[in-house]
Short mmCIF file of C-alpha atoms and ligand atoms in Angstrom, two decimals:
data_model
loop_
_atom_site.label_atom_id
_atom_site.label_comp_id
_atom_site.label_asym_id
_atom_site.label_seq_id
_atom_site.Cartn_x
_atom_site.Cartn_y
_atom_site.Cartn_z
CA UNK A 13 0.00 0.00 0.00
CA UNK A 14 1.33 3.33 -1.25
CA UNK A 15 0.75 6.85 -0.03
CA UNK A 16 1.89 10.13 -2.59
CA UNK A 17 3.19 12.53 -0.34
CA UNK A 18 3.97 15.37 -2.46
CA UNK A 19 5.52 16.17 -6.50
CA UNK A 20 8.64 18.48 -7.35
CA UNK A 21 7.53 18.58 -10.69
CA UNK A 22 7.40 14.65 -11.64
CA UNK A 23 9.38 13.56 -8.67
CA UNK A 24 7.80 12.42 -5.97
CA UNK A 25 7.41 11.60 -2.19
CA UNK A 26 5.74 8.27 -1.27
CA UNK A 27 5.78 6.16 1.85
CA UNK A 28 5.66 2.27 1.10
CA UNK A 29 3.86 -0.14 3.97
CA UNK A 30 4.64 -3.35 4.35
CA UNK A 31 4.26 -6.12 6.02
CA UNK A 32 7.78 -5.32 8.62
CA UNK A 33 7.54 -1.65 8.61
CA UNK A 34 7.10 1.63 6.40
CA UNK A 35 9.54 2.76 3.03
CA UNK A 36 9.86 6.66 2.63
CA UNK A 37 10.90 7.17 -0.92
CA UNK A 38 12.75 7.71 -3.26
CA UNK A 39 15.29 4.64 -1.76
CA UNK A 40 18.31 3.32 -2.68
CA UNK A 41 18.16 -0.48 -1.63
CA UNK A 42 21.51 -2.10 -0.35
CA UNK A 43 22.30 -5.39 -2.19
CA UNK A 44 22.42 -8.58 0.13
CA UNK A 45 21.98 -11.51 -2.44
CA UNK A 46 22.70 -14.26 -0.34
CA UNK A 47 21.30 -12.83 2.78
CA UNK A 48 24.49 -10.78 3.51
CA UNK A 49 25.21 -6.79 2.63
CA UNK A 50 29.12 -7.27 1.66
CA UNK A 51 31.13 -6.96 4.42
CA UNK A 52 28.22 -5.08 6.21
CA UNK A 53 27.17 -5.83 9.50
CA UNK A 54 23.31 -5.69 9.76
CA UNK A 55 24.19 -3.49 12.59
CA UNK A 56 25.47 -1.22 9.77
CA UNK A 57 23.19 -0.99 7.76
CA UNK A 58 20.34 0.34 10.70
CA UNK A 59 22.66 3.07 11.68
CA UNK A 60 22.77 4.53 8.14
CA UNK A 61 18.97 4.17 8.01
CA UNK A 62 18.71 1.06 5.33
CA UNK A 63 14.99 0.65 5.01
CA UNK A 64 14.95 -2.61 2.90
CA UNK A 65 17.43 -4.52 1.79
CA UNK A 66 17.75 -6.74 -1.66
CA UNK A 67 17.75 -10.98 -1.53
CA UNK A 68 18.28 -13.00 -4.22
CA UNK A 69 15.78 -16.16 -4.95
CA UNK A 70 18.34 -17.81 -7.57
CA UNK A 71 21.33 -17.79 -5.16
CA UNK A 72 19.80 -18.72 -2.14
CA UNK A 73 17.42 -21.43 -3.78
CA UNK A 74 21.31 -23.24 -4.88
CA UNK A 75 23.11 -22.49 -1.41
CA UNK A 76 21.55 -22.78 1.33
CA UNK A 77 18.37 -23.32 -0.01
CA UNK A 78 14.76 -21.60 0.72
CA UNK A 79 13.90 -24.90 2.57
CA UNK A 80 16.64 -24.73 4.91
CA UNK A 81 16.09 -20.23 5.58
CA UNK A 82 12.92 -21.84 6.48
CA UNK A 83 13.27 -24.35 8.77
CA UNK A 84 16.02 -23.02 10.76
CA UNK A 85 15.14 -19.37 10.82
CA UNK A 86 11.45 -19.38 9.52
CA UNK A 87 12.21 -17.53 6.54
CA UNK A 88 15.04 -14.98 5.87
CA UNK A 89 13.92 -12.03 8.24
CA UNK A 90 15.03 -14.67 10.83
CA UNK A 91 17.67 -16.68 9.25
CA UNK A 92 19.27 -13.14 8.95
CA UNK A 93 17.69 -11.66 11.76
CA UNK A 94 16.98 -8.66 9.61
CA UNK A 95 13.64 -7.39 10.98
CA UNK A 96 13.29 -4.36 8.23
CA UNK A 97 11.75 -4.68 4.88
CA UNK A 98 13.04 -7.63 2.33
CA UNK A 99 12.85 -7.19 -1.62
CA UNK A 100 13.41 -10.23 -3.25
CA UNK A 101 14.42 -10.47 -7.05
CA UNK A 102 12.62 -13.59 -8.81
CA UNK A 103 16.06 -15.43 -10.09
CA UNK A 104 15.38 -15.31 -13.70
CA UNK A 105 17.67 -12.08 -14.68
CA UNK A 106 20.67 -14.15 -12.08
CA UNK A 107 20.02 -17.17 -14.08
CA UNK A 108 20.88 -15.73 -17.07
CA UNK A 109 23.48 -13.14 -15.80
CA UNK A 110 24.80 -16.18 -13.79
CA UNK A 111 24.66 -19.28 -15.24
CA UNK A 112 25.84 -19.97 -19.12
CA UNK A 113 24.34 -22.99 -19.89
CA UNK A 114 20.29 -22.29 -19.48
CA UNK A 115 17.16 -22.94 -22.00
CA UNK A 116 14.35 -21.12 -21.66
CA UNK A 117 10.93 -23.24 -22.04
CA UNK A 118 7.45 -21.78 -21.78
CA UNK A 119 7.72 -23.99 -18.31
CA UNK A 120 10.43 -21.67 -17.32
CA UNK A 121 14.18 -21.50 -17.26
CA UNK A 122 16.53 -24.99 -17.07
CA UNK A 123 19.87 -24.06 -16.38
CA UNK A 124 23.38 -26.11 -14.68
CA UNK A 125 24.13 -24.07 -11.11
CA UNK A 126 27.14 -21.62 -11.45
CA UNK A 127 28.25 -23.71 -8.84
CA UNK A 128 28.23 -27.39 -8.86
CA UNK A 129 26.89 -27.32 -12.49
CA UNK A 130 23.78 -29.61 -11.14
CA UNK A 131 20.88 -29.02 -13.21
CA UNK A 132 17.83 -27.34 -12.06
CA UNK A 133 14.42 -25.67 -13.32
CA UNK A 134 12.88 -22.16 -12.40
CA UNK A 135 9.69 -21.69 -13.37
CA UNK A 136 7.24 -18.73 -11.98
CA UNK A 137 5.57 -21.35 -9.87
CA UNK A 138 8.71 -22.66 -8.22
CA UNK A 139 10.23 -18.90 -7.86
CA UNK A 140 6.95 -17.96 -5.93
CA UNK A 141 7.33 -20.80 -3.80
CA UNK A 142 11.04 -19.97 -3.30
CA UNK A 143 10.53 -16.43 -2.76
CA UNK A 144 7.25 -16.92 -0.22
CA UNK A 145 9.73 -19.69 1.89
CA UNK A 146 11.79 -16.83 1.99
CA UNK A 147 9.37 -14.56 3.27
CA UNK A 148 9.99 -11.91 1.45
CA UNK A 149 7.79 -8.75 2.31
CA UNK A 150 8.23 -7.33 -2.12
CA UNK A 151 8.22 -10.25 -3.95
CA UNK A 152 9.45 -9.91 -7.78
CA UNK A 153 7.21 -11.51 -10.77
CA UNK A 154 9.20 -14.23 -12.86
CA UNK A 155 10.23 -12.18 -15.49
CA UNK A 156 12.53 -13.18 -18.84
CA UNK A 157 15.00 -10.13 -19.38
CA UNK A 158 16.35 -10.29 -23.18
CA UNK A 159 19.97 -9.60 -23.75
CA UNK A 160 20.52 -6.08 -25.68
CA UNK A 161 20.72 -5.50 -28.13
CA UNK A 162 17.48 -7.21 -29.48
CA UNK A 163 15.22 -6.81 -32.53
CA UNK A 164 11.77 -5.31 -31.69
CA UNK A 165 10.57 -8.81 -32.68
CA UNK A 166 12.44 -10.49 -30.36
CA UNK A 167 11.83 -7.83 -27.74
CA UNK A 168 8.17 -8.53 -28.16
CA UNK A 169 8.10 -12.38 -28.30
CA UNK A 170 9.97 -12.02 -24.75
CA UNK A 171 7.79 -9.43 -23.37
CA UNK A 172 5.18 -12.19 -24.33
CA UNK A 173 6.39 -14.77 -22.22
CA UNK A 174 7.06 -12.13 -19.61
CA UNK A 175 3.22 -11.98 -19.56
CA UNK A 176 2.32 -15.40 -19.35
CA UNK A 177 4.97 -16.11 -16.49
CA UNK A 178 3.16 -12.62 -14.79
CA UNK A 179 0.00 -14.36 -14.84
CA UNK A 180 0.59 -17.79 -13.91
CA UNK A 181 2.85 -15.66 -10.60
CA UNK A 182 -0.28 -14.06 -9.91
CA UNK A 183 -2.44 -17.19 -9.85
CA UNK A 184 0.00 -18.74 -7.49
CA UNK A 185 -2.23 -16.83 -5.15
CA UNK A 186 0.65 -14.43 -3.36
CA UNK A 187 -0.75 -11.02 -4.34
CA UNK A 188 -3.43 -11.86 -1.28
CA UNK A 189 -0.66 -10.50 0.98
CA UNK A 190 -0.60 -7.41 -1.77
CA UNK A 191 3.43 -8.18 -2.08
CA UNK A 192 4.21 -8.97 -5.73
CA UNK A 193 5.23 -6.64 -7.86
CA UNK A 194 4.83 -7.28 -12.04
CA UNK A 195 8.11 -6.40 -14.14
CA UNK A 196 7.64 -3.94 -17.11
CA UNK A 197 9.85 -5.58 -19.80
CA UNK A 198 9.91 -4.25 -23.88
CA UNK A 199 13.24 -2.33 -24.24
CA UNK A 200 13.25 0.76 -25.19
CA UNK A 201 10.42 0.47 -27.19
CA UNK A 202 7.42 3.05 -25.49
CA UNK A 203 4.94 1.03 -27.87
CA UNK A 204 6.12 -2.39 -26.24
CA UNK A 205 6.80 -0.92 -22.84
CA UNK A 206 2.72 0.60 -22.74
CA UNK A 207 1.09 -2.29 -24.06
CA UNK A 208 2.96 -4.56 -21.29
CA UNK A 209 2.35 -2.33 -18.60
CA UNK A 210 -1.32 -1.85 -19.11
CA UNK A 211 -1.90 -5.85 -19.41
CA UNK A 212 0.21 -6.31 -16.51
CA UNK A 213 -2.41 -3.36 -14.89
CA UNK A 214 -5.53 -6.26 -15.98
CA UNK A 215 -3.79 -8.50 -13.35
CA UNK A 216 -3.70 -5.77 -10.87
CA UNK A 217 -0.04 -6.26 -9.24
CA UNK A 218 0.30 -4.35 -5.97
CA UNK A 219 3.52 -2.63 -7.50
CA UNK A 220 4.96 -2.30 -10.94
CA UNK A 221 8.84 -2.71 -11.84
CA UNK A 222 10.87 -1.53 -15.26
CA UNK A 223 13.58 -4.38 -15.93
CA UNK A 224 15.90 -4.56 -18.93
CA UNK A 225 16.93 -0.68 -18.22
CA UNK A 226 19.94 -0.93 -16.39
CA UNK A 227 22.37 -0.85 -19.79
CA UNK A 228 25.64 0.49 -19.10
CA UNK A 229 27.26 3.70 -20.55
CA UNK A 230 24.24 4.46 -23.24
CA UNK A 231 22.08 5.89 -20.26
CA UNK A 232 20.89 9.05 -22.24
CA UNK A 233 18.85 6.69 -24.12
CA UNK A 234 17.65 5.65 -20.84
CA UNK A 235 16.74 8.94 -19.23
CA UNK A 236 15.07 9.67 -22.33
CA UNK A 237 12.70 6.84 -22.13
CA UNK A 238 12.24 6.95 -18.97
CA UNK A 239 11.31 10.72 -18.95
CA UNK A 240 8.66 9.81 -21.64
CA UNK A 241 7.12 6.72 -19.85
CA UNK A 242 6.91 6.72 -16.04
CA UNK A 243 4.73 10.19 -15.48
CA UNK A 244 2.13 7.08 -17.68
CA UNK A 245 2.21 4.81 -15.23
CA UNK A 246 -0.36 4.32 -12.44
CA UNK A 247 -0.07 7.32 -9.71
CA UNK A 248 -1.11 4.70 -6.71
CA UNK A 249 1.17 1.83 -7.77
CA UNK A 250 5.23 1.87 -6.44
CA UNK A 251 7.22 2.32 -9.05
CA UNK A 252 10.80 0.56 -9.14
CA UNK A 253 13.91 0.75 -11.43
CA UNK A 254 15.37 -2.28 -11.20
CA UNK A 255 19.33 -2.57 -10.99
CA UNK A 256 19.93 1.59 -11.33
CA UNK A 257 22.25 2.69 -11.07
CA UNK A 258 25.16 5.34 -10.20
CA UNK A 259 24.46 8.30 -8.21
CA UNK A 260 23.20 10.45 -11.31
CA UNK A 261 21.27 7.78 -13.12
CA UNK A 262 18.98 7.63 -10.20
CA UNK A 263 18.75 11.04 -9.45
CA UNK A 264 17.29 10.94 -13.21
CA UNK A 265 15.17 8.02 -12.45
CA UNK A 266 13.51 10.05 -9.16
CA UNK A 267 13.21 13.11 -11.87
CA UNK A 268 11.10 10.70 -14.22
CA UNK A 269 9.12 9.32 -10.97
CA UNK A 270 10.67 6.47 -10.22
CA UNK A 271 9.96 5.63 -6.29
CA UNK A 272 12.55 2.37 -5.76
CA UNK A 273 16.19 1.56 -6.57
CA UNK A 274 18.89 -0.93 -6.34
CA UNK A 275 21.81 -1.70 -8.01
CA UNK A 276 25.60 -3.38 -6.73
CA UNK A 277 27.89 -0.90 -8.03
CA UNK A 278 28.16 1.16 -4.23
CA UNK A 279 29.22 -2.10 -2.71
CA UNK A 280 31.37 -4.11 -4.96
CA UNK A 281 33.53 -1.17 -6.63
CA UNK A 282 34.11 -0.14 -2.68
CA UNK A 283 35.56 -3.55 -2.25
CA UNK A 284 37.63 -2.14 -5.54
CA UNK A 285 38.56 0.93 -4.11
CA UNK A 286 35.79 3.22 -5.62
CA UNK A 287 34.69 5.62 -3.18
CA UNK A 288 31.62 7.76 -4.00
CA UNK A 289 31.93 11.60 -2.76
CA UNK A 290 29.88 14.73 -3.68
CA UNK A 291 32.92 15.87 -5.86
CA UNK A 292 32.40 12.55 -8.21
CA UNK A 293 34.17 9.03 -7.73
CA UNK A 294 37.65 8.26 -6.01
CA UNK A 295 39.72 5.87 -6.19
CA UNK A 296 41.52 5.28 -3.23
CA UNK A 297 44.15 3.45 -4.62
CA UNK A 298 45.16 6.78 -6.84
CA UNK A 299 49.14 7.60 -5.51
CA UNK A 300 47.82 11.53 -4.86
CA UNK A 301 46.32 10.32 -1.69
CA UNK A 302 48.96 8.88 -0.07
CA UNK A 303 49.58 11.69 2.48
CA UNK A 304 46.44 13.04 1.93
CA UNK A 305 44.91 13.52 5.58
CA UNK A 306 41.64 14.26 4.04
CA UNK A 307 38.62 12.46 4.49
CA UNK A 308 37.10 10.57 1.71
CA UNK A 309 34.59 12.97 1.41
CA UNK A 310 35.29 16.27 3.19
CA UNK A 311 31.37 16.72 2.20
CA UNK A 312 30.34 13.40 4.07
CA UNK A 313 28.75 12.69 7.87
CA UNK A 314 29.31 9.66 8.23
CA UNK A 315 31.55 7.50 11.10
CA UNK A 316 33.96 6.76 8.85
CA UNK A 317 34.38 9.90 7.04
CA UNK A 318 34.84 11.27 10.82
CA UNK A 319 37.69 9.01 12.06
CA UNK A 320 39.80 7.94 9.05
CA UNK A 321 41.88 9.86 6.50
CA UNK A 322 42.28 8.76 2.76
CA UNK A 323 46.21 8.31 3.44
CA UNK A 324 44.78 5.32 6.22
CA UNK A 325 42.63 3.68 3.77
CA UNK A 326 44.65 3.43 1.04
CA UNK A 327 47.47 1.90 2.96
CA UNK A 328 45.01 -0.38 4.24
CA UNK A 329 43.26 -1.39 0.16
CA UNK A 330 47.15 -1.52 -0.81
CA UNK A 331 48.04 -3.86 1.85
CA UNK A 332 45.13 -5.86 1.19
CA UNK A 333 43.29 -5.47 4.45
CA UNK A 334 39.78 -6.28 4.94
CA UNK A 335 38.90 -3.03 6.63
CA UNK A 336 39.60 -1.12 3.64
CA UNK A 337 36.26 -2.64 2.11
CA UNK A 338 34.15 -2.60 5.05
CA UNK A 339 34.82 1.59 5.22
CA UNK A 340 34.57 1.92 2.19
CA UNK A 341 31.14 -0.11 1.63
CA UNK A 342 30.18 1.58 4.64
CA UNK A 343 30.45 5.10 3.37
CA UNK A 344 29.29 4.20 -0.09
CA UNK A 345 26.19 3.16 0.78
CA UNK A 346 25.70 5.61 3.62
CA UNK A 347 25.82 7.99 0.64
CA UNK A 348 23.58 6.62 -1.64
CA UNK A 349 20.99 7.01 1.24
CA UNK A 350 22.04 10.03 2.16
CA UNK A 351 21.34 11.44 -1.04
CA UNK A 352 17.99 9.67 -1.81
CA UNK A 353 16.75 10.89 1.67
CA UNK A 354 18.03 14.56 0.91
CA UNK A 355 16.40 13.93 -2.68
CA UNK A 356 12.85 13.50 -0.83
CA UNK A 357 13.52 15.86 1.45
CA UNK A 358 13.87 18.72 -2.34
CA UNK A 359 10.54 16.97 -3.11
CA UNK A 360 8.48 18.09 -0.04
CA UNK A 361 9.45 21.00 -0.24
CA UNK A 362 9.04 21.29 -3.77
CA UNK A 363 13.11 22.21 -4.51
CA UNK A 364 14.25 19.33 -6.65
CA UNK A 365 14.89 20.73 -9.51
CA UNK A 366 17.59 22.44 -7.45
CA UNK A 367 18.81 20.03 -6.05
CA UNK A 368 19.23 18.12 -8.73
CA UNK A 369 21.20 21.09 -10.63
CA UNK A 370 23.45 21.53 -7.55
CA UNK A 371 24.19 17.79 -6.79
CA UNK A 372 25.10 17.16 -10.98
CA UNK A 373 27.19 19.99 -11.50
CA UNK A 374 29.36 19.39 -8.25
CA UNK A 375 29.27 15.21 -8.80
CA UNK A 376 30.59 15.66 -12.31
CA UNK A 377 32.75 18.72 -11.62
CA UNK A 378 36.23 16.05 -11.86
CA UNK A 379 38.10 17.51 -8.90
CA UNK A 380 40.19 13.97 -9.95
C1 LIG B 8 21.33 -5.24 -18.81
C2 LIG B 8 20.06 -5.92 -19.32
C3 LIG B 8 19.30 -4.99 -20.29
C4 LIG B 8 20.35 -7.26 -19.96
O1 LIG B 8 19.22 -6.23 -18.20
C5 LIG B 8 18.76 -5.26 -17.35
O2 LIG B 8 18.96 -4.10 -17.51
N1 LIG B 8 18.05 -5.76 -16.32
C6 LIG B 8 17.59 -5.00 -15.21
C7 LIG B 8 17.35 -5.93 -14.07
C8 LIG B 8 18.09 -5.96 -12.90
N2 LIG B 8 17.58 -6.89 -12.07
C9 LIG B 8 16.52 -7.49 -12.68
N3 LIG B 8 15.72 -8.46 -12.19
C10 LIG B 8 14.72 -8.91 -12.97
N4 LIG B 8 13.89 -9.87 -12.49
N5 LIG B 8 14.50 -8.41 -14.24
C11 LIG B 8 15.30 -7.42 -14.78
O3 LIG B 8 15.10 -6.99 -15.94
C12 LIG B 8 16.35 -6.93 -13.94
ZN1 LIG B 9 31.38 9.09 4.51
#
């Protein structure tokens, strides 16, 4: 259940209730796909105010497996003993991302696990099992996301089967618990993209999702598109960007009026070195910051922006110690809050365009 708290032209302000606790949006949503935040603490992730947090159906269905999250901790919330929101993705987009041998059937996907090769079958029936073991309070639909680049054909034969999976997730009798959320698919195609949405609208999903958009570099195409589709779709429905993005491609998907956001790229390129300031990205391996008793982000509140300087952490990423990528996932995605709750804060008071404005030109001012 949604509420619209207020516009800043088509960004928006919306708090999200589910079934362990409210969302106020727009929110970045830390990555834990197999029930762990990378080298977070879950301890961590309540003091920067994480809201919800991202599990992953195909990786915990292979190791440990949804029946064993179940039995020993009565679902992931426990296993974890994470007691905020859980999103969980439906394992299609991992199985292809993940696993190289797979065949796609109108049953669903076959594919060998990534990690003992054993062969295995997800199909939107056994996904919604998977994912309601889990417990999951956001439940993703079973959706097929076509590699790019594709022909409009082929983009529309997939965004086909997307719709058949949608329905038979919806007759698996979930939505009761008004959790599962259908998955726009129909690249960048506005034709494709409103014809899927509004027959995904027939089956009435609680929340609706835009897959396939998180391409790499060729974001302009992106903003674009999404600029010209999500003011279309429905005002009371959540709307979610799936796997977006870097700081500015989601400060352009909460200008469209996207509500929800996750994406890996804070935590693993801070287990790289990456860190993400208000002056654009660092990397603390660079040799200028070897006596540089700087913060990472001179800009930045948080603990470890307080305590340690960049000469500290990049002896520690040179040497190889773990710390190095537990401060630097730490302030990364302390950011990435940061900035999505300052983002809603522009929106109430009806100031994002400003925001926005003064955030880009800083962030892509290349101090480095
Ligand atoms: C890069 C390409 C275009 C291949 O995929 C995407 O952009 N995909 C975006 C994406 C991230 N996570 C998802 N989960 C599901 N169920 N479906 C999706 O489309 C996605
Ligand atoms: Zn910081």
């Amino acid at each position: 259940m949604i509420k619209v708290e207020g516009y800043s032209g088509k960004a928006r302000a919306t708090t999200i209730t589910t079934e362990h606790g409210e969302i106020k949006t727009p929110i970045f949503m830390p990555v834990g796909t197999r029930a762990s935040v990378k080298c977070m603490w879950q301890e961590d992730l309540y003091e920067m105010n994480a809201q919800i947090i991202l599990g992953n159906t195909y990786h915990l269905y292979l190791r440990p497996g949804h029946e064993l999250i179940e039995k020993v901790g009565g679902g992931l919330h426990g296993f974890m003993n994470w007691d905020k929101p859980i999103l969980t993705d439906s394992g299609g987009f991992q199985v292809f991302s993940l696993s190289d041998i797979n065949k796609i059937t109108e049953e669903g996907v076959t594919f060998s696990s990534h990690i003992d090769g054993s062969k295995h079958l997800i199909s939107p029936e056994k996904s919604m099992e998977i994912q309601k073991g889990l417990g999951s309070d956001i439940v993703m639909a079973f959706d097929e996301c076509p590699k790019l680049p594709a022909t409009k054909d082929t983009l529309r034969e997939s965004m086909e089967l997307t719709l058949r999976w949608a329905k038979r997730c919806i007759d698996y009798k979930l939505r009761d618990y008004q959790k599962l959320f259908g998955i726009v698919q129909g690249g960048l195609h506005k034709d494709l993209r409103t014809e899927c949405m509004q027959r995904l609208e027939e089956m009435d999903f609680p929340g609706l999702a835009l897959g396939g958009l998180s391409v790499g570099e060729k974001n302009e195409e992106m903003v674009d598109f999404l600029n010209d589709f999500v003011h279309t779709m429905p005002d009371q429905k959540p709307r979610y960007l799936m796997g977006v993005g870097k700081p500015l491609d989601i400060l352009n998907g909460i200008r469209a009026g996207i509500d929800m956001f996750d994406c890996v790229l804070p935590t693993r390129n801070a287990r790289n070195g990456q860190f993400l300031t208000h002056d654009g990205p660092l990397n603390i391996k660079n040799l200028r910051f070897r006596e540089d008793t700087l913060p990472a982000d001179p800009s930045c509140d948080c603990k470890v922006c307080k305590t340690y300087s960049r000469s500290y952490i990049r002896h520690l990423y040179t040497t190889g110690e773990f710390l190095a990528g537990n401060l630097i996932t730490y302030h990364n995605l302390y950011f990435m809050i940061k900035m999505t709750q300052d983002a809603r804060q522009a929106i109430l008071d009806d100031r994002f365009d400003d925001y926005y404005k003064e955030f880009y030109n800083r962030y892509t001012s290349r101090k480095w």
